[in-house]
Coordinates of C-alpha atoms and ligand atoms in Angstrom, one line a residue:
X7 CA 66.5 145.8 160.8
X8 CA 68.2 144.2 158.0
X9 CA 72.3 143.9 158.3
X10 CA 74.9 144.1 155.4
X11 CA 75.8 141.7 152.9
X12 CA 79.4 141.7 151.1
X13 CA 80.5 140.2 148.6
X14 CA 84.2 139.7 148.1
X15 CA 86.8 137.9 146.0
X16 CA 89.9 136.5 147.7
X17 CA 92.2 137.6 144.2
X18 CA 93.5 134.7 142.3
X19 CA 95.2 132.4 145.2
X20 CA 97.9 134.4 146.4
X21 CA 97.3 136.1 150.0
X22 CA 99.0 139.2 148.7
X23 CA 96.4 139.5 145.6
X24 CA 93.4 140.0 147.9
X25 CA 92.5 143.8 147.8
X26 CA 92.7 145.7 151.4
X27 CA 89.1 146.4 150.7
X28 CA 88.1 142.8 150.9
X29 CA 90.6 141.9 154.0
X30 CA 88.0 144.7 155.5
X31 CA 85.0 143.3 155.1
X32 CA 86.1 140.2 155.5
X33 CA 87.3 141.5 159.2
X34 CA 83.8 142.8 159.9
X35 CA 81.7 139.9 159.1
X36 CA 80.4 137.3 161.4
X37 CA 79.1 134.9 158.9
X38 CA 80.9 133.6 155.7
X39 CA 79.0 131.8 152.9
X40 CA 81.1 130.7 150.2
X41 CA 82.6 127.2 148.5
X42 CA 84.7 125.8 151.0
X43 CA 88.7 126.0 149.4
X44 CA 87.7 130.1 148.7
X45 CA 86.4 130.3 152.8
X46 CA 89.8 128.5 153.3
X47 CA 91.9 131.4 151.9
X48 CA 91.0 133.6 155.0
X49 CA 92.0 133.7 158.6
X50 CA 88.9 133.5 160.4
X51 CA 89.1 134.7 163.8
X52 CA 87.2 132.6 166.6
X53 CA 83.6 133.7 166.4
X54 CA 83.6 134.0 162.6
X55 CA 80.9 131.5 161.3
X56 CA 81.6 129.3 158.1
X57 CA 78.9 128.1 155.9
X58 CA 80.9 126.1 153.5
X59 CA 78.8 124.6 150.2
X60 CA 79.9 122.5 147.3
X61 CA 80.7 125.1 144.2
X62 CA 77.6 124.2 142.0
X63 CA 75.1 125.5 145.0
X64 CA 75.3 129.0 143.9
X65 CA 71.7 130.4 143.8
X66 CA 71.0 128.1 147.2
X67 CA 74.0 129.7 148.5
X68 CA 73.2 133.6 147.5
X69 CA 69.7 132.5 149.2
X70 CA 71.0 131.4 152.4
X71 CA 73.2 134.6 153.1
X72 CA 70.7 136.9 152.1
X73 CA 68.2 135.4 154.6
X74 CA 71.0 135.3 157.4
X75 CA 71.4 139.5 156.3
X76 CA 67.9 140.1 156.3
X77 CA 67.6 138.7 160.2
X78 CA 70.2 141.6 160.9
X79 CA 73.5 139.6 160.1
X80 CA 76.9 140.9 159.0
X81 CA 77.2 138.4 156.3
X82 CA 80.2 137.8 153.4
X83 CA 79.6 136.2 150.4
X84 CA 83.2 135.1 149.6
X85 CA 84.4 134.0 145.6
X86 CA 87.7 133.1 144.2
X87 CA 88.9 136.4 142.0
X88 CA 86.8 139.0 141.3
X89 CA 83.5 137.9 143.0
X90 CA 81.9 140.4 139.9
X91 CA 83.3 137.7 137.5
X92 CA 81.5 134.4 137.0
X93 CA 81.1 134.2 140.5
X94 CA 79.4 135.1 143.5
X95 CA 77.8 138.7 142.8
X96 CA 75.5 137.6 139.7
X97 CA 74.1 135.0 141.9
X98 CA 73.1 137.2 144.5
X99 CA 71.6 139.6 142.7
X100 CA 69.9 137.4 140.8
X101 CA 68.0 135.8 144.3
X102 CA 67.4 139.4 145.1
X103 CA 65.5 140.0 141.3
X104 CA 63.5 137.1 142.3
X105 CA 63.2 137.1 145.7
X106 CA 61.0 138.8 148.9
X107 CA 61.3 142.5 149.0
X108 CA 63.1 142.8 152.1
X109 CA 66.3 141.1 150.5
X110 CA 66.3 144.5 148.3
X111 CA 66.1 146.5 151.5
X112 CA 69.9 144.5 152.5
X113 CA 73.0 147.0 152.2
X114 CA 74.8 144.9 149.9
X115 CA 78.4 146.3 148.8
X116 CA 80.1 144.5 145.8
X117 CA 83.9 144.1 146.7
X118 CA 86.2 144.7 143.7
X119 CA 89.0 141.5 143.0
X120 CA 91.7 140.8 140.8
X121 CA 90.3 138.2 138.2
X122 CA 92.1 135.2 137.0
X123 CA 92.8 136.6 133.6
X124 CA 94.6 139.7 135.1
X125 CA 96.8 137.5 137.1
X126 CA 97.6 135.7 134.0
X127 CA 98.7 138.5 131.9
X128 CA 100.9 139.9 134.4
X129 CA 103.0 137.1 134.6
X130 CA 103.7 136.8 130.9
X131 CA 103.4 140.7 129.9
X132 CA 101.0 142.4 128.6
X133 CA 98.3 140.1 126.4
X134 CA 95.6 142.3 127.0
X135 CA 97.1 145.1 126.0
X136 CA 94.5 145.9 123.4
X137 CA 91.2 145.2 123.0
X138 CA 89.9 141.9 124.3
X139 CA 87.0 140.0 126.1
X140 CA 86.1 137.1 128.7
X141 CA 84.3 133.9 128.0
X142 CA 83.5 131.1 130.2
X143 CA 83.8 127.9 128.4
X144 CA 81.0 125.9 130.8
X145 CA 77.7 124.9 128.6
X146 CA 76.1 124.8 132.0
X147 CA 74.4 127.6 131.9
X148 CA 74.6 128.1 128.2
X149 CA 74.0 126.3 125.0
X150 CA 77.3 125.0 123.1
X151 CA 76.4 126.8 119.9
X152 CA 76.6 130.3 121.3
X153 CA 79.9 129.6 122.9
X154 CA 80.6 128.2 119.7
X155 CA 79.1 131.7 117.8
X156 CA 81.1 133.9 120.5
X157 CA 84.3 132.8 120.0
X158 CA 84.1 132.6 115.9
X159 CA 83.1 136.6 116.2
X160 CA 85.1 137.9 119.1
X161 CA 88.3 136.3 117.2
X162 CA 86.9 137.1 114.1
X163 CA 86.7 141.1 115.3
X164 CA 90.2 141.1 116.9
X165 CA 89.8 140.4 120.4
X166 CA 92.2 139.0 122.5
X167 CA 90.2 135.9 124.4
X168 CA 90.2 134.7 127.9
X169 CA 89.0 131.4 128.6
X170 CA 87.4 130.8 132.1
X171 CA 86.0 126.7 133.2
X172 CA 88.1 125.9 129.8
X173 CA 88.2 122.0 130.9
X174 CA 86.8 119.5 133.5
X175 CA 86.2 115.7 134.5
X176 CA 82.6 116.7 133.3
X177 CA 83.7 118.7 130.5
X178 CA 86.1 117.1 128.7
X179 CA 86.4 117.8 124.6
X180 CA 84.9 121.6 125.0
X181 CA 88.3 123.2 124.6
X182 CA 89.5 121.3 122.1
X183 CA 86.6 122.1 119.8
X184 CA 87.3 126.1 120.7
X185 CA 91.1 125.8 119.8
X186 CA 89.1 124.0 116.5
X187 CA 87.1 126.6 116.0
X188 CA 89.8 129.2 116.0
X189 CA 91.7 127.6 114.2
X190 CA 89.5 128.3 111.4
X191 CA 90.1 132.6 111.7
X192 CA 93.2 132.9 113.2
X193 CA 96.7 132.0 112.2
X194 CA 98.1 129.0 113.5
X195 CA 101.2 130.9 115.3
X196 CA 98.7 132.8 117.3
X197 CA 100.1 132.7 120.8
X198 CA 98.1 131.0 123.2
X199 CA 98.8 131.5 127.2
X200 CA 98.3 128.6 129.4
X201 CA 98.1 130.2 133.1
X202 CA 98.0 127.8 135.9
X203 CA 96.8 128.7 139.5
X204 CA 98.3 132.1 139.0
X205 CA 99.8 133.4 142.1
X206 CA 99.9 130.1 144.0
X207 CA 103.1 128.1 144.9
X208 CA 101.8 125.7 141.9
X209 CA 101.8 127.7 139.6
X210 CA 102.2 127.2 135.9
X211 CA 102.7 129.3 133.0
X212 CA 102.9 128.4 129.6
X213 CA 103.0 129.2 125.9
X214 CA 102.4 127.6 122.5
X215 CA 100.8 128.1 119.3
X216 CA 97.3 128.1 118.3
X217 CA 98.5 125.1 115.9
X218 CA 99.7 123.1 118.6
X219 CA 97.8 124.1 121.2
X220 CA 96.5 120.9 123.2
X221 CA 93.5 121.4 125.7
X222 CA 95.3 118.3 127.7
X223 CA 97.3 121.3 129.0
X224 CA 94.6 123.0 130.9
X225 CA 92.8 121.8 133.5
X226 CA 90.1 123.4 136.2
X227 CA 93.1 125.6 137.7
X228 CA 94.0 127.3 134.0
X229 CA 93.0 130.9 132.3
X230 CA 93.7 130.3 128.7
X231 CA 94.5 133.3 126.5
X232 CA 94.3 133.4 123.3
X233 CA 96.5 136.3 121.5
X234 CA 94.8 138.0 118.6
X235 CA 96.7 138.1 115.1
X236 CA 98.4 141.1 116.5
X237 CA 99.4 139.6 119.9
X238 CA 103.6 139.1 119.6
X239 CA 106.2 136.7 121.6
X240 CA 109.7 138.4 122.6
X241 CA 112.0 136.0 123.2
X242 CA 114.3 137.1 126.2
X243 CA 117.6 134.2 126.2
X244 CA 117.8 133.2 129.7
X245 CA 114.0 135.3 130.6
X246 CA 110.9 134.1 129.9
X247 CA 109.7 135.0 126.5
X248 CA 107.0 137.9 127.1
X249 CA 103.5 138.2 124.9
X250 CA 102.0 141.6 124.4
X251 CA 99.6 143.0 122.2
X252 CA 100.4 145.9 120.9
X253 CA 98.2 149.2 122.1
X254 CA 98.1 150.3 118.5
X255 CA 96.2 148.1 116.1
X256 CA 97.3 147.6 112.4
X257 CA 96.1 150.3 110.2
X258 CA 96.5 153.0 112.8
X259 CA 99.8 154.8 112.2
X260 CA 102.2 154.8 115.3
Ligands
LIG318 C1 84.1 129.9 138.2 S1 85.4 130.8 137.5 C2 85.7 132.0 138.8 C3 86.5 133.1 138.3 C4 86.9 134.1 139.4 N1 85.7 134.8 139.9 C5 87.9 135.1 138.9 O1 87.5 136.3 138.9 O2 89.0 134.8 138.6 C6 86.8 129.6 137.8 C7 87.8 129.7 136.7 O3 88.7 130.9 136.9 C8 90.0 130.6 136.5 N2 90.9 130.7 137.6 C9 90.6 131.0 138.9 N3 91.7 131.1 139.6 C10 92.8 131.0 138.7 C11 94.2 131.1 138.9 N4 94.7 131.4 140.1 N5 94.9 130.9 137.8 C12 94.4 130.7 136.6 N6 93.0 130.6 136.4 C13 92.2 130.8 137.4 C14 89.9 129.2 135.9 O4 89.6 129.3 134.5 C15 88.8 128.6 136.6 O5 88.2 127.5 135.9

């Protein structure tokens, strides 16, 4: 009989922003598939099998924890965040779309997280306050140009934009062409959030313009946010300035 499969996000670092639900599952599982720093984040009691795998082994990893479910295992899938959010679930289903029939037969329950981007905007305020939308910067799994196209018209319609994978050792000039390409449809004092490792001891929140703006700020560890023309700083004296955007947009009375 085939066993259960969960997937679950650990939150964005902190132990406190990992959802109940997830300490749950995590409790009931006996094997735990998942990049090895994310695995870290829980306290595995003795018994509790790791299968740690480097971070770019997605499918191969989806693969090998549905085959462990399907021989009757308890099995969790485990992602940094929300596992629903360039992560862990969309992997998984897609080896079940292409795989053997009894992987669809697996009770698979998706686990709800808190995303990076949410973790963000709570330290700073309220960025997302209106409408906005997610984009993962990585061309691996995508062409450049429709990065390049989805940015130009979600900026160009208003949205607020959170930028996952902005930067890495292998992806070095991609942000700086976005803040480029913004550039070119949104004023340069648009406020742009630079949110480090949100909820962790080293974290590391900061804000400039979209004019001066430099990716050399992000690394693999940031959620960058970029305010729409609407999105406002307050400055607070000895506080933290906060950014919001407003829940009314312009041309709708108050
Ligand atoms: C592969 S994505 C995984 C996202 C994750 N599933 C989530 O929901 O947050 C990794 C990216 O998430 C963002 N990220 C993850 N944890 C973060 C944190 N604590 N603070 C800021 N950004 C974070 C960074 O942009 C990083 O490059």
């Amino acid at each position: 009989m085939s066993g259960r499969l969960y997937v679950i996000g650990t939150g964005p670092g902190n132990p406190s922003q990992m959802t109940p639900e997830a300490q749950a599952a995590a409790a009931q599982a006996t094997e735990f598939f998942g990049y090895g720093p994310y695995v870290d984040r829980l306290s595995l009691q003795p018994g509790q099998v790791r299968h740690v795998s480097d971070n770019r082994e997605e499918l191969a990893r989806a693969k090998a924890a549905l085959e462990r479910a399907a021989a009757g295992a308890t099995v969790c899938v485990v992602s940094g965040g929300d596992p629903g959010v360039f992560a862990m679930a969309a992997a998984v289903c897609e080896a079940i779309d292409n795989g053997p029939d009894t992987w669809r037969e697996i009770d698979l329950v998706v686990v709800p997280g808190i995303t990076a981007m949410l973790a963000v905007a709570a330290r700073i305020g309220a960025p997302l306050g209106h409408d906005f939308c997610a984009i993962s910067l990585s061309d691996n799994l995508k062409p450049w140009n429709i990065i390049e196209k989805r940015l130009l018209l979600a900026a160009d319609a208003g949205l607020v934009i959170a930028l996952y994978n902005p930067i890495s050792k292998a992806r070095p000039w991609q942000l700086g062409s976005a803040f480029e390409i913004l550039r070119t449809v949104l004023p340069s004092e648009t406020p742009v959030i630079f949110g480090r490792a949100a909820g962790r001891p080293d974290e590391q929140i900061a804000v400039f313009s979209l004019g001066s703006a430099e990716a050399s700020a992000a690394d693999m560890a940031t959620c960058v946010i970029i305010g729409s023309a609407e999105t406002r700083v307050i400055s607070r004296g000895t506080r933290p300035d906060l950014v919001y955007t407003p829940r009314f947009a312009a041309g709708k009375a108050t």
